[in-house]
């Protein structure tokens, strides 16, 4: 796995212009239940991805199987996985998608959330999800773009 990231915006300029070149990922997997069922949104998001990069949309429960299918070809080593929320990342982990590092890039502010960095605001539920992942050994990496310093110690 190249990068596992939480970003409310999923596919957008920071992913295309900074994270894809930085990681060298050849495949982007967007794991989101709503998008997995919405072909129109998938087509719109896919337009932003360079033609040399594969883009896959799957549900949270399908993610571990999608990764497993790519292991034999070695493709699983160059995949960038995107989640839109902390609960989605935690649920994927519980469904068998194992990862060692989780980049928390953008979690937008809304009422009831605490701003912990310029681009990350967490609800109590978000914090609980991240603490549970951390307790299982997942390293939490709070950076918006690759050259940012790690902004938060959780």
Short mmCIF file of N, CA and C in Angstrom, two decimals:
data_model
loop_
_atom_site.label_atom_id
_atom_site.label_comp_id
_atom_site.label_asym_id
_atom_site.label_seq_id
_atom_site.Cartn_x
_atom_site.Cartn_y
_atom_site.Cartn_z
N UNK A 1 0.84 -1.18 0.00
CA UNK A 1 0.00 0.00 0.00
C UNK A 1 0.88 1.24 0.00
N UNK A 2 0.55 2.16 -0.81
CA UNK A 2 1.33 3.38 -0.91
C UNK A 2 0.86 4.43 0.09
N UNK A 3 -0.42 4.66 0.17
CA UNK A 3 -0.96 5.67 1.08
C UNK A 3 -2.41 5.33 1.39
N UNK A 4 -2.78 5.46 2.65
CA UNK A 4 -4.17 5.35 3.08
C UNK A 4 -4.52 6.69 3.71
N UNK A 5 -5.54 7.35 3.18
CA UNK A 5 -5.81 8.74 3.56
C UNK A 5 -7.29 8.98 3.84
N UNK A 6 -7.55 9.83 4.83
CA UNK A 6 -8.90 10.35 5.06
C UNK A 6 -8.92 11.76 4.51
N UNK A 7 -9.88 12.01 3.63
CA UNK A 7 -10.02 13.34 3.05
C UNK A 7 -11.49 13.51 2.66
N UNK A 8 -12.17 14.43 3.31
CA UNK A 8 -13.59 14.65 3.01
C UNK A 8 -13.86 14.85 1.53
N UNK A 9 -12.90 15.44 0.84
CA UNK A 9 -13.13 15.78 -0.57
C UNK A 9 -12.82 14.63 -1.52
N UNK A 10 -12.23 13.57 -1.01
CA UNK A 10 -11.84 12.40 -1.81
C UNK A 10 -10.91 12.84 -2.93
N UNK A 11 -11.31 12.70 -4.19
CA UNK A 11 -10.42 13.06 -5.31
C UNK A 11 -10.51 14.56 -5.56
N UNK A 12 -9.36 15.24 -5.50
CA UNK A 12 -9.30 16.68 -5.76
C UNK A 12 -7.84 17.06 -6.05
N UNK A 13 -7.58 18.33 -6.20
CA UNK A 13 -6.28 18.82 -6.64
C UNK A 13 -5.10 18.36 -5.80
N UNK A 14 -5.21 18.37 -4.47
CA UNK A 14 -4.08 17.94 -3.63
C UNK A 14 -3.72 16.48 -3.91
N UNK A 15 -4.70 15.67 -4.14
CA UNK A 15 -4.43 14.25 -4.44
C UNK A 15 -3.70 14.15 -5.78
N UNK A 16 -4.25 14.83 -6.78
CA UNK A 16 -3.70 14.72 -8.14
C UNK A 16 -2.32 15.37 -8.24
N UNK A 17 -2.17 16.54 -7.68
CA UNK A 17 -0.94 17.32 -7.88
C UNK A 17 0.16 17.02 -6.86
N UNK A 18 -0.17 16.52 -5.68
CA UNK A 18 0.89 16.29 -4.69
C UNK A 18 1.03 14.82 -4.28
N UNK A 19 -0.07 14.20 -3.88
CA UNK A 19 0.07 12.84 -3.35
C UNK A 19 0.36 11.79 -4.42
N UNK A 20 -0.25 11.88 -5.59
CA UNK A 20 0.05 10.90 -6.63
C UNK A 20 1.51 10.96 -7.06
N UNK A 21 2.06 12.17 -7.37
CA UNK A 21 3.50 12.20 -7.71
C UNK A 21 4.40 11.78 -6.54
N UNK A 22 4.05 12.17 -5.34
CA UNK A 22 4.87 11.84 -4.17
C UNK A 22 4.91 10.34 -3.90
N UNK A 23 3.77 9.68 -4.02
CA UNK A 23 3.71 8.25 -3.72
C UNK A 23 4.05 7.37 -4.91
N UNK A 24 3.85 7.87 -6.11
CA UNK A 24 4.04 7.04 -7.30
C UNK A 24 2.94 6.01 -7.49
N UNK A 25 1.81 6.23 -6.83
CA UNK A 25 0.69 5.29 -6.94
C UNK A 25 0.21 5.20 -8.38
N UNK A 26 -0.15 3.99 -8.78
CA UNK A 26 -0.67 3.75 -10.13
C UNK A 26 -2.18 3.50 -10.10
N UNK A 27 -2.72 3.32 -8.91
CA UNK A 27 -4.15 3.06 -8.75
C UNK A 27 -4.68 3.88 -7.57
N UNK A 28 -5.84 4.47 -7.75
CA UNK A 28 -6.55 5.14 -6.67
C UNK A 28 -7.81 4.34 -6.40
N UNK A 29 -7.99 3.95 -5.14
CA UNK A 29 -9.23 3.28 -4.75
C UNK A 29 -9.97 4.21 -3.80
N UNK A 30 -11.16 4.59 -4.19
CA UNK A 30 -12.03 5.40 -3.34
C UNK A 30 -13.01 4.44 -2.68
N UNK A 31 -12.89 4.30 -1.37
CA UNK A 31 -13.75 3.38 -0.64
C UNK A 31 -14.80 4.18 0.12
N UNK A 32 -16.00 4.17 -0.44
CA UNK A 32 -17.08 4.97 0.10
C UNK A 32 -18.39 4.33 -0.34
N UNK A 33 -19.26 4.02 0.60
CA UNK A 33 -20.49 3.31 0.27
C UNK A 33 -21.40 4.11 -0.67
N UNK A 34 -21.52 5.41 -0.43
CA UNK A 34 -22.42 6.22 -1.27
C UNK A 34 -21.89 6.30 -2.70
N UNK A 35 -20.59 6.54 -2.86
CA UNK A 35 -20.02 6.63 -4.21
C UNK A 35 -20.04 5.29 -4.94
N UNK A 36 -19.88 4.21 -4.20
CA UNK A 36 -19.88 2.89 -4.83
C UNK A 36 -21.22 2.62 -5.52
N UNK A 37 -22.25 3.30 -5.08
CA UNK A 37 -23.58 3.08 -5.65
C UNK A 37 -24.01 4.22 -6.59
N UNK A 38 -23.12 5.16 -6.88
CA UNK A 38 -23.48 6.33 -7.68
C UNK A 38 -22.57 6.45 -8.90
N UNK A 39 -22.99 5.87 -10.01
CA UNK A 39 -22.16 5.85 -11.23
C UNK A 39 -21.88 7.26 -11.77
N UNK A 40 -22.84 8.16 -11.67
CA UNK A 40 -22.64 9.52 -12.19
C UNK A 40 -21.52 10.22 -11.41
N UNK A 41 -21.53 10.15 -10.09
CA UNK A 41 -20.47 10.77 -9.29
C UNK A 41 -19.12 10.10 -9.57
N UNK A 42 -19.12 8.80 -9.79
CA UNK A 42 -17.87 8.10 -10.12
C UNK A 42 -17.29 8.65 -11.42
N UNK A 43 -18.15 8.81 -12.43
CA UNK A 43 -17.67 9.33 -13.72
C UNK A 43 -17.13 10.74 -13.57
N UNK A 44 -17.80 11.57 -12.79
CA UNK A 44 -17.35 12.95 -12.60
C UNK A 44 -15.99 12.96 -11.89
N UNK A 45 -15.85 12.19 -10.82
CA UNK A 45 -14.57 12.16 -10.09
C UNK A 45 -13.46 11.56 -10.94
N UNK A 46 -13.77 10.58 -11.74
CA UNK A 46 -12.76 9.94 -12.59
C UNK A 46 -12.16 10.89 -13.61
N UNK A 47 -12.90 11.92 -13.99
CA UNK A 47 -12.39 12.88 -14.96
C UNK A 47 -11.16 13.61 -14.46
N UNK A 48 -11.01 13.72 -13.15
CA UNK A 48 -9.87 14.44 -12.58
C UNK A 48 -8.60 13.58 -12.53
N UNK A 49 -8.74 12.28 -12.66
CA UNK A 49 -7.61 11.36 -12.54
C UNK A 49 -6.86 11.28 -13.87
N UNK A 50 -5.53 11.41 -13.86
CA UNK A 50 -4.77 11.24 -15.12
C UNK A 50 -5.04 9.87 -15.75
N UNK A 51 -4.99 9.81 -17.07
CA UNK A 51 -5.31 8.57 -17.78
C UNK A 51 -4.34 7.43 -17.45
N UNK A 52 -3.16 7.75 -16.94
CA UNK A 52 -2.18 6.70 -16.61
C UNK A 52 -2.47 6.06 -15.25
N UNK A 53 -3.44 6.59 -14.53
CA UNK A 53 -3.78 6.09 -13.19
C UNK A 53 -5.14 5.39 -13.25
N UNK A 54 -5.21 4.19 -12.68
CA UNK A 54 -6.49 3.48 -12.59
C UNK A 54 -7.28 4.03 -11.41
N UNK A 55 -8.57 4.07 -11.55
CA UNK A 55 -9.42 4.56 -10.47
C UNK A 55 -10.54 3.55 -10.24
N UNK A 56 -10.68 3.15 -8.99
CA UNK A 56 -11.67 2.14 -8.62
C UNK A 56 -12.52 2.70 -7.49
N UNK A 57 -13.81 2.47 -7.56
CA UNK A 57 -14.73 2.86 -6.49
C UNK A 57 -15.31 1.59 -5.90
N UNK A 58 -15.28 1.47 -4.59
CA UNK A 58 -15.84 0.29 -3.95
C UNK A 58 -16.43 0.66 -2.59
N UNK A 59 -17.26 -0.22 -2.08
CA UNK A 59 -17.82 -0.01 -0.75
C UNK A 59 -16.75 -0.30 0.30
N UNK A 60 -17.01 0.09 1.51
CA UNK A 60 -16.08 -0.18 2.60
C UNK A 60 -15.87 -1.69 2.76
N UNK A 61 -16.94 -2.43 2.70
CA UNK A 61 -16.83 -3.89 2.90
C UNK A 61 -16.09 -4.58 1.76
N UNK A 62 -16.09 -4.02 0.57
CA UNK A 62 -15.42 -4.63 -0.59
C UNK A 62 -13.92 -4.33 -0.62
N UNK A 63 -13.46 -3.35 0.14
CA UNK A 63 -12.10 -2.87 0.00
C UNK A 63 -11.04 -3.95 0.21
N UNK A 64 -11.15 -4.72 1.27
CA UNK A 64 -10.14 -5.76 1.53
C UNK A 64 -10.05 -6.73 0.36
N UNK A 65 -11.18 -7.09 -0.23
CA UNK A 65 -11.17 -8.00 -1.38
C UNK A 65 -10.53 -7.33 -2.61
N UNK A 66 -10.80 -6.04 -2.81
CA UNK A 66 -10.20 -5.32 -3.94
C UNK A 66 -8.67 -5.32 -3.82
N UNK A 67 -8.17 -5.10 -2.62
CA UNK A 67 -6.72 -5.10 -2.40
C UNK A 67 -6.16 -6.51 -2.60
N UNK A 68 -6.84 -7.49 -2.04
CA UNK A 68 -6.37 -8.88 -2.13
C UNK A 68 -6.25 -9.32 -3.59
N UNK A 69 -7.23 -8.93 -4.42
CA UNK A 69 -7.21 -9.29 -5.85
C UNK A 69 -5.97 -8.75 -6.56
N UNK A 70 -5.40 -7.68 -6.05
CA UNK A 70 -4.26 -7.03 -6.70
C UNK A 70 -2.92 -7.50 -6.15
N UNK A 71 -2.91 -8.31 -5.11
CA UNK A 71 -1.66 -8.75 -4.49
C UNK A 71 -0.83 -9.63 -5.41
N UNK A 72 -1.47 -10.55 -6.11
CA UNK A 72 -0.72 -11.49 -6.96
C UNK A 72 0.04 -10.76 -8.07
N UNK A 73 -0.51 -9.69 -8.57
CA UNK A 73 0.15 -8.96 -9.66
C UNK A 73 1.15 -7.92 -9.14
N UNK A 74 1.23 -7.76 -7.84
CA UNK A 74 2.13 -6.76 -7.26
C UNK A 74 1.55 -5.36 -7.30
N UNK A 75 0.35 -5.25 -7.85
CA UNK A 75 -0.29 -3.95 -8.00
C UNK A 75 -0.65 -3.34 -6.65
N UNK A 76 -0.80 -4.16 -5.63
CA UNK A 76 -1.23 -3.65 -4.32
C UNK A 76 -0.17 -2.76 -3.68
N UNK A 77 1.06 -2.80 -4.20
CA UNK A 77 2.12 -1.97 -3.63
C UNK A 77 2.06 -0.52 -4.11
N UNK A 78 1.24 -0.24 -5.12
CA UNK A 78 1.18 1.13 -5.63
C UNK A 78 -0.26 1.64 -5.67
N UNK A 79 -0.95 1.49 -4.54
CA UNK A 79 -2.34 1.91 -4.44
C UNK A 79 -2.49 3.01 -3.41
N UNK A 80 -3.23 4.02 -3.77
CA UNK A 80 -3.60 5.09 -2.86
C UNK A 80 -5.08 4.89 -2.52
N UNK A 81 -5.37 4.71 -1.24
CA UNK A 81 -6.74 4.46 -0.78
C UNK A 81 -7.28 5.72 -0.12
N UNK A 82 -8.48 6.11 -0.52
CA UNK A 82 -9.12 7.30 0.04
C UNK A 82 -10.41 6.94 0.77
N UNK A 83 -10.54 7.49 1.98
CA UNK A 83 -11.79 7.43 2.74
C UNK A 83 -12.28 8.85 2.94
N UNK A 84 -13.58 9.01 3.13
CA UNK A 84 -14.09 10.37 3.39
C UNK A 84 -14.21 10.67 4.87
N UNK A 85 -14.10 9.66 5.74
CA UNK A 85 -14.31 9.92 7.17
C UNK A 85 -13.53 8.94 8.04
N UNK A 86 -13.37 9.33 9.28
CA UNK A 86 -12.70 8.47 10.26
C UNK A 86 -13.48 7.17 10.50
N UNK A 87 -14.82 7.25 10.67
CA UNK A 87 -15.56 6.00 10.85
C UNK A 87 -15.42 5.04 9.66
N UNK A 88 -15.33 5.57 8.44
CA UNK A 88 -15.13 4.69 7.28
C UNK A 88 -13.79 3.97 7.36
N UNK A 89 -12.72 4.70 7.74
CA UNK A 89 -11.40 4.07 7.86
C UNK A 89 -11.41 2.98 8.93
N UNK A 90 -12.04 3.28 10.05
CA UNK A 90 -12.11 2.29 11.14
C UNK A 90 -12.92 1.07 10.70
N UNK A 91 -14.03 1.31 10.01
CA UNK A 91 -14.86 0.19 9.57
C UNK A 91 -14.11 -0.69 8.56
N UNK A 92 -13.35 -0.07 7.66
CA UNK A 92 -12.57 -0.85 6.69
C UNK A 92 -11.55 -1.72 7.42
N UNK A 93 -10.91 -1.15 8.44
CA UNK A 93 -9.93 -1.90 9.23
C UNK A 93 -10.60 -3.11 9.87
N UNK A 94 -11.77 -2.88 10.43
CA UNK A 94 -12.50 -3.97 11.09
C UNK A 94 -13.01 -5.01 10.09
N UNK A 95 -13.17 -4.61 8.83
CA UNK A 95 -13.62 -5.54 7.78
C UNK A 95 -12.46 -6.29 7.13
N UNK A 96 -11.24 -6.09 7.64
CA UNK A 96 -10.11 -6.87 7.15
C UNK A 96 -9.11 -6.12 6.30
N UNK A 97 -9.30 -4.84 6.09
CA UNK A 97 -8.31 -4.05 5.35
C UNK A 97 -7.27 -3.55 6.35
N UNK A 98 -6.14 -4.19 6.40
CA UNK A 98 -5.09 -3.82 7.35
C UNK A 98 -4.18 -2.75 6.77
N UNK A 99 -3.84 -1.78 7.60
CA UNK A 99 -2.88 -0.75 7.19
C UNK A 99 -2.10 -0.31 8.42
N UNK A 100 -0.88 0.16 8.18
CA UNK A 100 0.01 0.54 9.28
C UNK A 100 0.02 2.04 9.55
N UNK A 101 -0.21 2.83 8.50
CA UNK A 101 -0.18 4.30 8.63
C UNK A 101 -1.45 4.85 8.01
N UNK A 102 -2.06 5.80 8.70
CA UNK A 102 -3.26 6.47 8.19
C UNK A 102 -2.99 7.96 8.14
N UNK A 103 -3.04 8.51 6.93
CA UNK A 103 -2.88 9.96 6.76
C UNK A 103 -4.24 10.61 6.92
N UNK A 104 -4.33 11.57 7.84
CA UNK A 104 -5.56 12.33 8.03
C UNK A 104 -5.29 13.69 7.41
N UNK A 105 -5.84 13.93 6.23
CA UNK A 105 -5.51 15.12 5.47
C UNK A 105 -6.50 16.24 5.61
N UNK A 106 -7.75 15.94 5.37
CA UNK A 106 -8.80 16.95 5.45
C UNK A 106 -10.04 16.34 6.08
N UNK A 107 -10.43 16.89 7.21
CA UNK A 107 -11.70 16.55 7.84
C UNK A 107 -12.31 17.91 8.20
N UNK A 108 -13.30 18.30 7.44
CA UNK A 108 -13.85 19.65 7.56
C UNK A 108 -14.53 19.92 8.89
N UNK A 109 -14.48 21.20 9.26
CA UNK A 109 -15.14 21.64 10.48
C UNK A 109 -16.66 21.65 10.29
N UNK A 110 -17.37 21.31 11.32
CA UNK A 110 -18.82 21.50 11.41
C UNK A 110 -19.13 21.67 12.89
N UNK A 111 -20.30 22.18 13.22
CA UNK A 111 -20.62 22.40 14.64
C UNK A 111 -20.44 21.12 15.47
N UNK A 112 -19.82 21.30 16.62
CA UNK A 112 -19.58 20.17 17.51
C UNK A 112 -18.20 19.54 17.35
N UNK A 113 -17.43 19.98 16.34
CA UNK A 113 -16.10 19.43 16.13
C UNK A 113 -15.04 20.36 16.71
N UNK A 114 -13.88 19.78 17.07
CA UNK A 114 -12.74 20.55 17.55
C UNK A 114 -11.71 20.65 16.42
N UNK A 115 -11.26 21.87 16.17
CA UNK A 115 -10.23 22.08 15.15
C UNK A 115 -8.88 21.69 15.76
N UNK A 116 -8.23 20.67 15.24
CA UNK A 116 -6.95 20.25 15.81
C UNK A 116 -5.76 20.60 14.93
N UNK A 117 -6.03 21.00 13.71
CA UNK A 117 -4.99 21.49 12.80
C UNK A 117 -5.72 22.36 11.77
N UNK A 118 -5.00 23.09 10.93
CA UNK A 118 -5.69 23.94 9.95
C UNK A 118 -6.65 23.18 9.02
N UNK A 119 -6.42 21.92 8.79
CA UNK A 119 -7.28 21.18 7.86
C UNK A 119 -8.07 20.03 8.49
N UNK A 120 -7.95 19.85 9.80
CA UNK A 120 -8.62 18.72 10.44
C UNK A 120 -9.41 19.19 11.66
N UNK A 121 -10.70 18.87 11.65
CA UNK A 121 -11.58 19.10 12.80
C UNK A 121 -12.24 17.78 13.14
N UNK A 122 -12.20 17.40 14.40
CA UNK A 122 -12.69 16.07 14.79
C UNK A 122 -13.87 16.15 15.75
N UNK A 123 -14.85 15.29 15.52
CA UNK A 123 -15.95 15.10 16.46
C UNK A 123 -15.49 14.08 17.50
N UNK A 124 -16.30 13.90 18.54
CA UNK A 124 -15.98 12.88 19.53
C UNK A 124 -15.91 11.50 18.88
N UNK A 125 -16.81 11.24 17.94
CA UNK A 125 -16.81 9.95 17.24
C UNK A 125 -15.54 9.78 16.39
N UNK A 126 -15.13 10.85 15.72
CA UNK A 126 -13.89 10.80 14.93
C UNK A 126 -12.70 10.47 15.85
N UNK A 127 -12.62 11.19 16.98
CA UNK A 127 -11.51 10.95 17.92
C UNK A 127 -11.52 9.52 18.42
N UNK A 128 -12.71 9.02 18.73
CA UNK A 128 -12.81 7.64 19.21
C UNK A 128 -12.31 6.65 18.15
N UNK A 129 -12.71 6.86 16.90
CA UNK A 129 -12.26 5.98 15.81
C UNK A 129 -10.74 6.01 15.69
N UNK A 130 -10.16 7.21 15.70
CA UNK A 130 -8.70 7.33 15.53
C UNK A 130 -7.96 6.74 16.72
N UNK A 131 -8.48 6.94 17.93
CA UNK A 131 -7.83 6.34 19.11
C UNK A 131 -7.85 4.82 19.04
N UNK A 132 -8.97 4.27 18.60
CA UNK A 132 -9.06 2.81 18.48
C UNK A 132 -8.06 2.29 17.45
N UNK A 133 -7.93 2.99 16.33
CA UNK A 133 -6.95 2.57 15.32
C UNK A 133 -5.53 2.70 15.86
N UNK A 134 -5.27 3.79 16.57
CA UNK A 134 -3.94 3.99 17.16
C UNK A 134 -3.61 2.89 18.17
N UNK A 135 -4.58 2.51 18.96
CA UNK A 135 -4.37 1.45 19.95
C UNK A 135 -4.10 0.10 19.29
N UNK A 136 -4.53 -0.06 18.04
CA UNK A 136 -4.27 -1.30 17.30
C UNK A 136 -2.94 -1.22 16.55
N UNK A 137 -2.22 -0.12 16.75
CA UNK A 137 -0.89 -0.01 16.14
C UNK A 137 -0.82 0.81 14.88
N UNK A 138 -1.93 1.42 14.46
CA UNK A 138 -1.91 2.24 13.26
C UNK A 138 -1.29 3.60 13.61
N UNK A 139 -0.28 3.99 12.85
CA UNK A 139 0.36 5.30 13.03
C UNK A 139 -0.50 6.36 12.36
N UNK A 140 -0.78 7.43 13.09
CA UNK A 140 -1.62 8.51 12.56
C UNK A 140 -0.74 9.64 12.06
N UNK A 141 -0.95 10.04 10.83
CA UNK A 141 -0.13 11.03 10.15
C UNK A 141 -1.03 12.19 9.73
N UNK A 142 -0.95 13.31 10.46
CA UNK A 142 -1.80 14.47 10.18
C UNK A 142 -1.05 15.43 9.26
N UNK A 143 -1.20 15.25 7.96
CA UNK A 143 -0.59 16.15 6.98
C UNK A 143 -1.56 16.37 5.83
N UNK A 144 -1.63 17.60 5.39
CA UNK A 144 -2.49 17.92 4.26
C UNK A 144 -1.80 17.54 2.95
N UNK A 145 -0.53 17.92 2.83
CA UNK A 145 0.26 17.59 1.64
C UNK A 145 1.59 16.99 2.09
N UNK A 146 2.28 16.28 1.20
CA UNK A 146 3.48 15.53 1.62
C UNK A 146 4.57 16.37 2.28
N UNK A 147 4.75 17.60 1.86
CA UNK A 147 5.84 18.41 2.43
C UNK A 147 5.48 19.12 3.73
N UNK A 148 4.24 19.01 4.16
CA UNK A 148 3.85 19.59 5.45
C UNK A 148 4.54 18.84 6.58
N UNK A 149 4.88 19.56 7.66
CA UNK A 149 5.33 18.84 8.86
C UNK A 149 4.13 18.13 9.48
N UNK A 150 4.36 17.06 10.20
CA UNK A 150 3.26 16.41 10.92
C UNK A 150 2.78 17.39 11.97
N UNK A 151 1.50 17.78 11.88
CA UNK A 151 1.00 18.91 12.64
C UNK A 151 0.43 18.56 14.00
N UNK A 152 0.07 17.34 14.22
CA UNK A 152 -0.63 16.97 15.46
C UNK A 152 -0.03 15.68 15.99
N UNK A 153 0.17 15.64 17.27
CA UNK A 153 0.49 14.38 17.95
C UNK A 153 -0.79 13.96 18.64
N UNK A 154 -1.28 12.82 18.30
CA UNK A 154 -2.59 12.39 18.79
C UNK A 154 -2.42 11.43 19.92
#
